[in-house]
CSV table of C-alpha atoms in Angstrom, one decimal:
chain,number,residue,atom,x,y,z
A,128,MET,CA,0.0,0.0,0.1
A,129,PRO,CA,1.2,3.4,-0.8
A,130,GLU,CA,1.9,5.3,2.4
A,131,LEU,CA,2.9,8.8,3.1
A,132,PRO,CA,6.4,8.7,1.7
A,133,GLU,CA,5.2,7.3,-1.5
A,134,VAL,CA,2.2,9.7,-1.7
A,135,GLU,CA,4.2,12.6,-0.7
A,136,ALA,CA,6.8,11.7,-3.9
A,137,LEU,CA,3.9,11.3,-6.0
A,138,LYS,CA,2.4,14.6,-5.2
A,139,ASP,CA,5.9,16.0,-6.0
A,140,PHE,CA,6.0,14.4,-9.3
A,141,LEU,CA,2.5,15.5,-10.3
A,142,VAL,CA,3.3,19.1,-9.4
A,143,ASP,CA,6.1,19.0,-12.1
A,144,HIS,CA,4.1,17.3,-14.5
A,145,LEU,CA,0.5,18.4,-14.2
A,146,VAL,CA,0.3,22.0,-12.8
A,147,GLY,CA,-0.3,24.4,-15.7
A,148,HIS,CA,-1.9,21.6,-17.9
A,149,GLU,CA,-5.5,21.3,-18.8
A,150,ILE,CA,-7.4,18.2,-18.2
A,151,VAL,CA,-9.2,17.3,-21.7
A,152,ARG,CA,-10.7,13.9,-20.8
A,153,VAL,CA,-11.5,11.7,-17.7
A,154,LEU,CA,-12.2,8.3,-18.7
A,155,PRO,CA,-13.6,5.9,-16.3
A,156,VAL,CA,-13.0,2.1,-16.9
A,157,ALA,CA,-14.1,0.7,-13.7
A,158,ILE,CA,-17.1,2.5,-12.6
A,159,SER,CA,-16.9,1.4,-9.0
A,160,VAL,CA,-13.9,3.4,-8.5
A,161,LEU,CA,-15.9,6.6,-8.7
A,162,LYS,CA,-17.3,7.5,-5.0
A,163,THR,CA,-19.2,10.5,-5.9
A,164,TYR,CA,-21.7,11.6,-8.6
A,165,GLU,CA,-22.0,15.4,-8.3
A,166,PRO,CA,-20.1,17.2,-9.6
A,167,PRO,CA,-19.7,14.8,-12.5
A,168,LEU,CA,-16.5,13.7,-13.9
A,169,SER,CA,-17.0,16.0,-17.1
A,170,ALA,CA,-16.9,19.0,-14.6
A,171,LEU,CA,-13.0,18.3,-14.4
A,172,GLU,CA,-12.6,18.6,-18.4
A,173,GLY,CA,-11.5,22.1,-19.8
A,174,ARG,CA,-10.0,23.0,-16.2
A,175,GLU,CA,-6.3,23.9,-15.8
A,176,LEU,CA,-4.6,22.1,-12.9
A,177,VAL,CA,-3.2,24.7,-10.6
A,178,ALA,CA,-2.0,22.6,-7.6
A,179,VAL,CA,-1.4,19.2,-6.0
A,180,HIS,CA,-2.0,18.5,-2.4
A,181,ARG,CA,-1.5,15.5,-0.1
A,182,HIS,CA,-3.9,14.7,2.9
A,183,GLY,CA,-2.4,11.7,4.6
A,184,LYS,CA,-2.4,9.0,1.8
A,185,PHE,CA,-4.9,10.8,-0.2
A,186,LEU,CA,-4.0,12.8,-3.4
A,187,ASP,CA,-5.7,16.0,-4.4
A,188,LEU,CA,-5.5,17.6,-7.6
A,189,GLU,CA,-6.8,21.3,-7.6
A,190,THR,CA,-8.3,22.7,-10.8
A,191,ASP,CA,-8.8,26.5,-11.4
A,192,GLY,CA,-12.2,27.5,-10.4
A,193,GLY,CA,-13.4,23.7,-10.7
A,194,PRO,CA,-13.9,20.8,-8.6
A,195,ARG,CA,-11.1,18.8,-7.2
A,196,PHE,CA,-10.0,15.2,-8.1
A,197,VAL,CA,-9.2,13.3,-5.0
A,198,THR,CA,-8.0,9.8,-5.0
A,199,HIS,CA,-6.9,7.0,-2.5
A,200,LEU,CA,-4.8,4.4,-4.1
A,201,ALA,CA,-5.8,1.6,-1.3
A,202,ARG,CA,-3.9,-1.4,-0.9
A,203,ALA,CA,-3.2,-2.3,-4.5
A,204,GLY,CA,-3.7,0.7,-6.6
A,205,TRP,CA,-1.1,2.8,-8.4
A,206,LEU,CA,-0.7,5.7,-10.7
A,207,HIS,CA,1.0,5.4,-13.8
A,208,TRP,CA,2.4,8.4,-15.6
A,209,LYS,CA,2.3,8.2,-19.6
A,210,ASP,CA,4.3,10.6,-22.0
A,211,ARG,CA,1.9,9.6,-24.5
A,212,LEU,CA,-1.3,8.2,-23.8
A,213,PRO,CA,-2.9,5.3,-26.2
A,214,ASP,CA,-5.0,6.6,-29.0
A,215,GLY,CA,-8.6,5.9,-28.5
A,216,PRO,CA,-10.5,5.5,-25.3
A,217,PRO,CA,-9.6,2.6,-23.1
A,218,ARG,CA,-11.9,-0.6,-23.2
A,219,PRO,CA,-13.3,-2.0,-20.0
A,220,GLY,CA,-12.3,-5.6,-19.2
A,221,LYS,CA,-10.5,-7.8,-16.7
A,222,GLY,CA,-7.3,-6.0,-16.5
A,223,PRO,CA,-6.3,-3.5,-13.7
A,224,LEU,CA,-7.0,-0.1,-15.6
A,225,ALA,CA,-9.5,1.8,-13.6
A,226,MET,CA,-9.4,5.2,-15.0
A,227,ARG,CA,-7.5,7.6,-17.3
A,228,VAL,CA,-6.8,11.4,-17.3
A,229,ALA,CA,-5.7,13.0,-20.3
A,230,LEU,CA,-4.1,16.4,-20.7
A,231,GLU,CA,-4.0,18.7,-23.6
A,232,THR,CA,-0.4,17.6,-24.3
A,233,GLY,CA,-1.4,13.9,-25.1
A,234,GLU,CA,0.2,13.0,-21.8
A,235,GLY,CA,-1.6,11.9,-18.7
A,236,PHE,CA,-1.9,9.2,-16.1
A,237,ASP,CA,-3.7,5.7,-15.6
A,238,LEU,CA,-5.0,4.6,-12.2
A,239,THR,CA,-4.8,0.9,-11.9
A,240,GLU,CA,-5.6,-1.8,-9.2
A,241,ALA,CA,-4.4,-5.1,-9.1
A,242,GLY,CA,-6.1,-8.2,-7.3
A,243,THR,CA,-9.7,-8.7,-6.3
A,244,GLN,CA,-10.3,-6.6,-3.5
A,245,LYS,CA,-11.3,-3.2,-5.4
A,246,ARG,CA,-10.7,-0.4,-2.9
A,247,LEU,CA,-9.2,2.4,-5.2
A,248,ALA,CA,-11.3,5.4,-4.9
A,249,VAL,CA,-11.9,8.6,-6.9
A,250,TYR,CA,-13.9,11.5,-5.5
A,251,VAL,CA,-14.9,14.6,-7.5
A,252,VAL,CA,-15.6,17.4,-4.7
A,253,ARG,CA,-15.6,21.1,-4.5
A,254,ASP,CA,-13.8,20.7,-1.2
A,255,PRO,CA,-11.4,17.6,0.1
A,256,GLY,CA,-13.0,18.1,3.4
A,257,GLU,CA,-16.2,16.6,1.8
A,258,VAL,CA,-14.3,13.3,1.3
A,259,PRO,CA,-15.1,11.2,4.6
A,260,GLY,CA,-11.6,9.7,4.7
A,261,VAL,CA,-9.9,13.3,4.6
A,262,ALA,CA,-12.3,14.8,6.9
A,263,ARG,CA,-11.5,12.3,9.7
A,264,LEU,CA,-7.6,12.4,9.3
A,265,GLY,CA,-5.4,13.3,12.4
A,266,PRO,CA,-2.5,15.5,12.2
A,267,ASP,CA,0.3,14.8,9.5
A,268,PRO,CA,3.3,13.5,11.4
A,269,LEU,CA,5.9,15.7,9.1
A,270,ALA,CA,4.0,19.0,9.7
A,271,ASP,CA,6.0,21.6,11.4
A,272,ASP,CA,3.5,21.9,14.4
A,273,PHE,CA,3.6,18.3,15.0
A,274,ASP,CA,6.0,18.4,17.9
A,275,GLU,CA,6.8,15.9,20.8
A,276,VAL,CA,4.3,17.4,23.0
A,277,ARG,CA,1.4,17.1,20.5
A,278,PHE,CA,2.4,13.4,20.0
A,279,ALA,CA,2.3,12.7,23.6
A,280,LYS,CA,-1.3,14.1,24.0
A,281,LEU,CA,-2.5,11.9,21.2
A,282,LEU,CA,-1.1,8.6,23.0
A,283,HIS,CA,-2.4,9.9,26.4
A,284,GLY,CA,-4.7,7.3,27.5
A,285,GLU,CA,-4.8,5.2,24.3
A,286,ARG,CA,-5.4,1.8,25.2
A,287,ARG,CA,-4.7,0.2,22.0
A,288,GLN,CA,-1.4,-1.4,21.0
A,289,LEU,CA,1.4,0.7,19.5
A,290,LYS,CA,0.9,-1.2,16.1
A,291,GLY,CA,-2.8,-0.3,15.7
A,292,ALA,CA,-2.4,3.3,17.2
A,293,LEU,CA,0.2,4.1,14.5
A,294,ARG,CA,-1.9,3.0,11.7
A,295,ASP,CA,-5.3,4.8,12.7
A,296,GLN,CA,-5.6,7.6,10.2
A,297,SER,CA,-7.7,9.5,12.6
A,298,LEU,CA,-4.9,9.5,15.1
A,299,ILE,CA,-1.9,10.1,12.9
A,300,ALA,CA,-2.3,10.6,9.3
A,301,GLY,CA,-0.4,8.5,6.5
A,302,VAL,CA,1.2,5.8,8.4
A,303,GLY,CA,0.3,2.1,7.3
A,304,ASN,CA,1.4,-1.3,7.8
A,305,ALA,CA,5.0,-1.1,6.3
A,306,TYR,CA,6.0,2.0,8.0
A,307,SER,CA,4.5,1.2,11.4
A,308,ASP,CA,6.7,-2.0,11.4
A,309,GLU,CA,9.8,0.2,10.5
A,310,ILE,CA,8.9,2.8,13.0
A,311,LEU,CA,8.6,0.5,15.7
A,312,HIS,CA,11.9,-1.4,14.8
A,313,ALA,CA,13.7,1.9,14.8
A,314,ALA,CA,12.2,2.9,18.4
A,315,LYS,CA,13.2,-0.7,19.5
A,316,MET,CA,9.5,-1.4,20.8
A,317,SER,CA,7.1,-4.3,20.7
A,318,PRO,CA,4.3,-3.7,18.2
A,319,PHE,CA,2.0,-5.2,21.1
A,320,LYS,CA,3.0,-2.6,23.7
A,321,LEU,CA,0.1,-0.4,25.0
A,322,ALA,CA,0.6,3.2,23.9
A,323,SER,CA,-0.8,4.4,27.2
A,324,ALA,CA,2.1,2.3,28.8
A,325,LEU,CA,4.9,4.5,27.4
A,326,THR,CA,7.1,6.4,29.5
A,327,PRO,CA,7.8,10.0,28.7
A,328,LYS,CA,11.5,8.8,27.7
A,329,GLU,CA,9.8,6.0,25.4
A,330,THR,CA,7.4,8.5,23.9
A,331,GLY,CA,10.2,10.7,22.9
A,332,ARG,CA,12.1,7.7,21.3
A,333,LEU,CA,8.8,6.7,19.4
A,334,TYR,CA,8.5,10.2,18.2
A,335,GLU,CA,12.0,10.5,16.9
A,336,ALA,CA,11.6,7.3,15.2
A,337,LEU,CA,8.4,8.3,13.6
A,338,ARG,CA,9.7,11.6,12.3
A,339,THR,CA,13.0,10.2,11.0
A,340,THR,CA,11.7,7.0,9.4
A,341,LEU,CA,9.3,9.0,7.3
A,342,ALA,CA,11.6,11.9,6.6
A,343,ASP,CA,14.3,9.5,5.4
A,344,ALA,CA,11.9,7.6,3.3
A,345,VAL,CA,10.5,10.9,1.7
A,346,GLU,CA,14.2,12.0,1.1
A,347,ARG,CA,14.9,8.6,-0.6
A,348,SER,CA,11.8,8.8,-2.9
A,349,HIS,CA,12.3,12.6,-3.7
A,350,GLY,CA,12.9,13.1,-7.5
A,351,LEU,CA,11.9,9.6,-8.5
A,352,ALA,CA,9.6,9.0,-11.4
A,353,ALA,CA,6.4,7.4,-10.4
A,354,GLY,CA,7.1,4.0,-11.6
A,355,ARG,CA,10.3,3.8,-9.5
A,356,LEU,CA,8.5,4.5,-6.4
A,357,LYS,CA,7.4,1.0,-5.3
A,358,ALA,CA,10.8,-0.6,-5.8
A,359,GLU,CA,12.5,2.4,-3.8
A,360,LYS,CA,10.0,1.7,-1.0
A,361,LYS,CA,10.8,-2.1,-0.9
A,362,SER,CA,14.5,-1.4,-1.0
A,363,GLY,CA,14.5,0.9,2.1
A,364,LEU,CA,12.7,-1.4,4.3
A,365,ARG,CA,14.6,-2.9,7.0
A,366,VAL,CA,12.1,-5.3,8.8
A,367,HIS,CA,8.8,-5.2,7.0
A,368,GLY,CA,8.2,-7.8,4.2
A,369,ARG,CA,11.7,-9.4,5.3
A,370,THR,CA,10.6,-12.2,7.3
A,371,GLY,CA,13.4,-15.0,7.7
A,372,GLU,CA,16.1,-12.4,6.7
A,373,ALA,CA,18.6,-11.1,9.1
A,374,CYS,CA,17.8,-7.8,10.9
A,375,PRO,CA,20.4,-5.3,9.6
A,376,VAL,CA,21.1,-4.0,13.3
A,377,CYS,CA,21.8,-7.1,15.2
A,378,GLY,CA,21.6,-9.9,13.0
A,379,ASP,CA,18.8,-11.8,14.6
A,380,THR,CA,16.1,-13.5,12.3
A,381,ILE,CA,13.2,-11.2,11.5
A,382,ARG,CA,10.0,-12.8,12.3
A,383,GLU,CA,6.3,-12.3,11.5
A,384,VAL,CA,2.6,-12.4,13.1
A,385,SER,CA,-0.1,-13.0,10.6
A,386,PHE,CA,-3.5,-11.7,10.8
A,387,SER,CA,-6.6,-12.4,8.6
A,388,ASP,CA,-5.7,-10.1,5.9
A,389,SER,CA,-2.2,-8.6,6.7
A,390,SER,CA,1.1,-9.2,8.7
A,391,LEU,CA,3.6,-7.4,10.8
A,392,GLN,CA,7.4,-8.1,10.8
A,393,TYR,CA,9.8,-7.4,13.8
A,394,CYS,CA,13.2,-8.3,15.4
A,395,PRO,CA,12.9,-10.1,18.5
A,396,THR,CA,16.4,-9.0,19.7
A,397,CYS,CA,15.7,-5.2,18.8
A,398,GLN,CA,12.2,-5.0,19.9
A,399,THR,CA,10.8,-7.8,22.4
A,400,ASP,CA,13.9,-8.7,24.6
A,401,GLY,CA,14.6,-11.8,22.5
A,402,LYS,CA,11.0,-13.2,22.9
A,403,PRO,CA,9.1,-14.4,19.8
A,404,LEU,CA,5.6,-13.1,19.7
A,405,ALA,CA,2.7,-15.6,19.3
A,406,ASP,CA,-0.6,-15.0,17.6
A,407,ARG,CA,-1.7,-11.7,18.6
A,408,ARG,CA,-5.1,-13.0,19.9
A,409,MET,CA,-3.1,-15.5,22.2
A,410,SER,CA,0.0,-13.3,23.4
A,411,LYS,CA,0.1,-11.3,26.3
A,412,PHE,CA,1.3,-7.7,25.7
A,413,LEU,CA,4.9,-7.2,26.2
A,414,LYS,CA,5.8,-4.5,28.7
């Protein structure tokens, strides 16, 4: 799933490639991807793009005097830039193509989604706050005003495990499954530890890991073409998706806890005092 660093890099890429150009066609291929009906997609056509914004994991394309094109790439969605779009309209079918946006230059982008769980979403709205997922977002962890005091207030009284708290978009915007694993590894904390159990010193350590991990990932992705961002994300991860490999910090074997639709990875030596974690439903929280 694209998370804050990849969506931030996509935003920067699209600023360079979209701003100042006109949308001439928006072509839906998978109708289910469109979550709004008023304004219609056609209201975007003939409009100049004037800015690109990021709200958590949402991309927001702003037009001059017209509606906004807001999209969430979900777990298996992606944006593919085309220096030259194919001639003729795309044909609906069983492929991954969900929507095409064409510019007056002949350039544009495709939104695609792999797999069977179709969660890619596009909203055409007058204000991004009309999108429910945007409206409920918590603060951006890389914002200038997101300091350690604010972070501590968010976690105060939070009775969930750190893994779940970090992934909650209404608590902190933009962190998903992969970077929550990376942040907890950098902070040397168990994913099962209760957020409310953190000492002030631990809270400071987690805050530093949060900011540094995300900022470093953004820096690695900066300036990359859209098509290279997935590979860059994978290459930069130290524990997530690396079950069975050696921890780059201590050399212990990275382990995994599986859930119904996801999994987490961690290093026992770095994060849980050498103790392997059992299934979440059976484990006691590690203190």
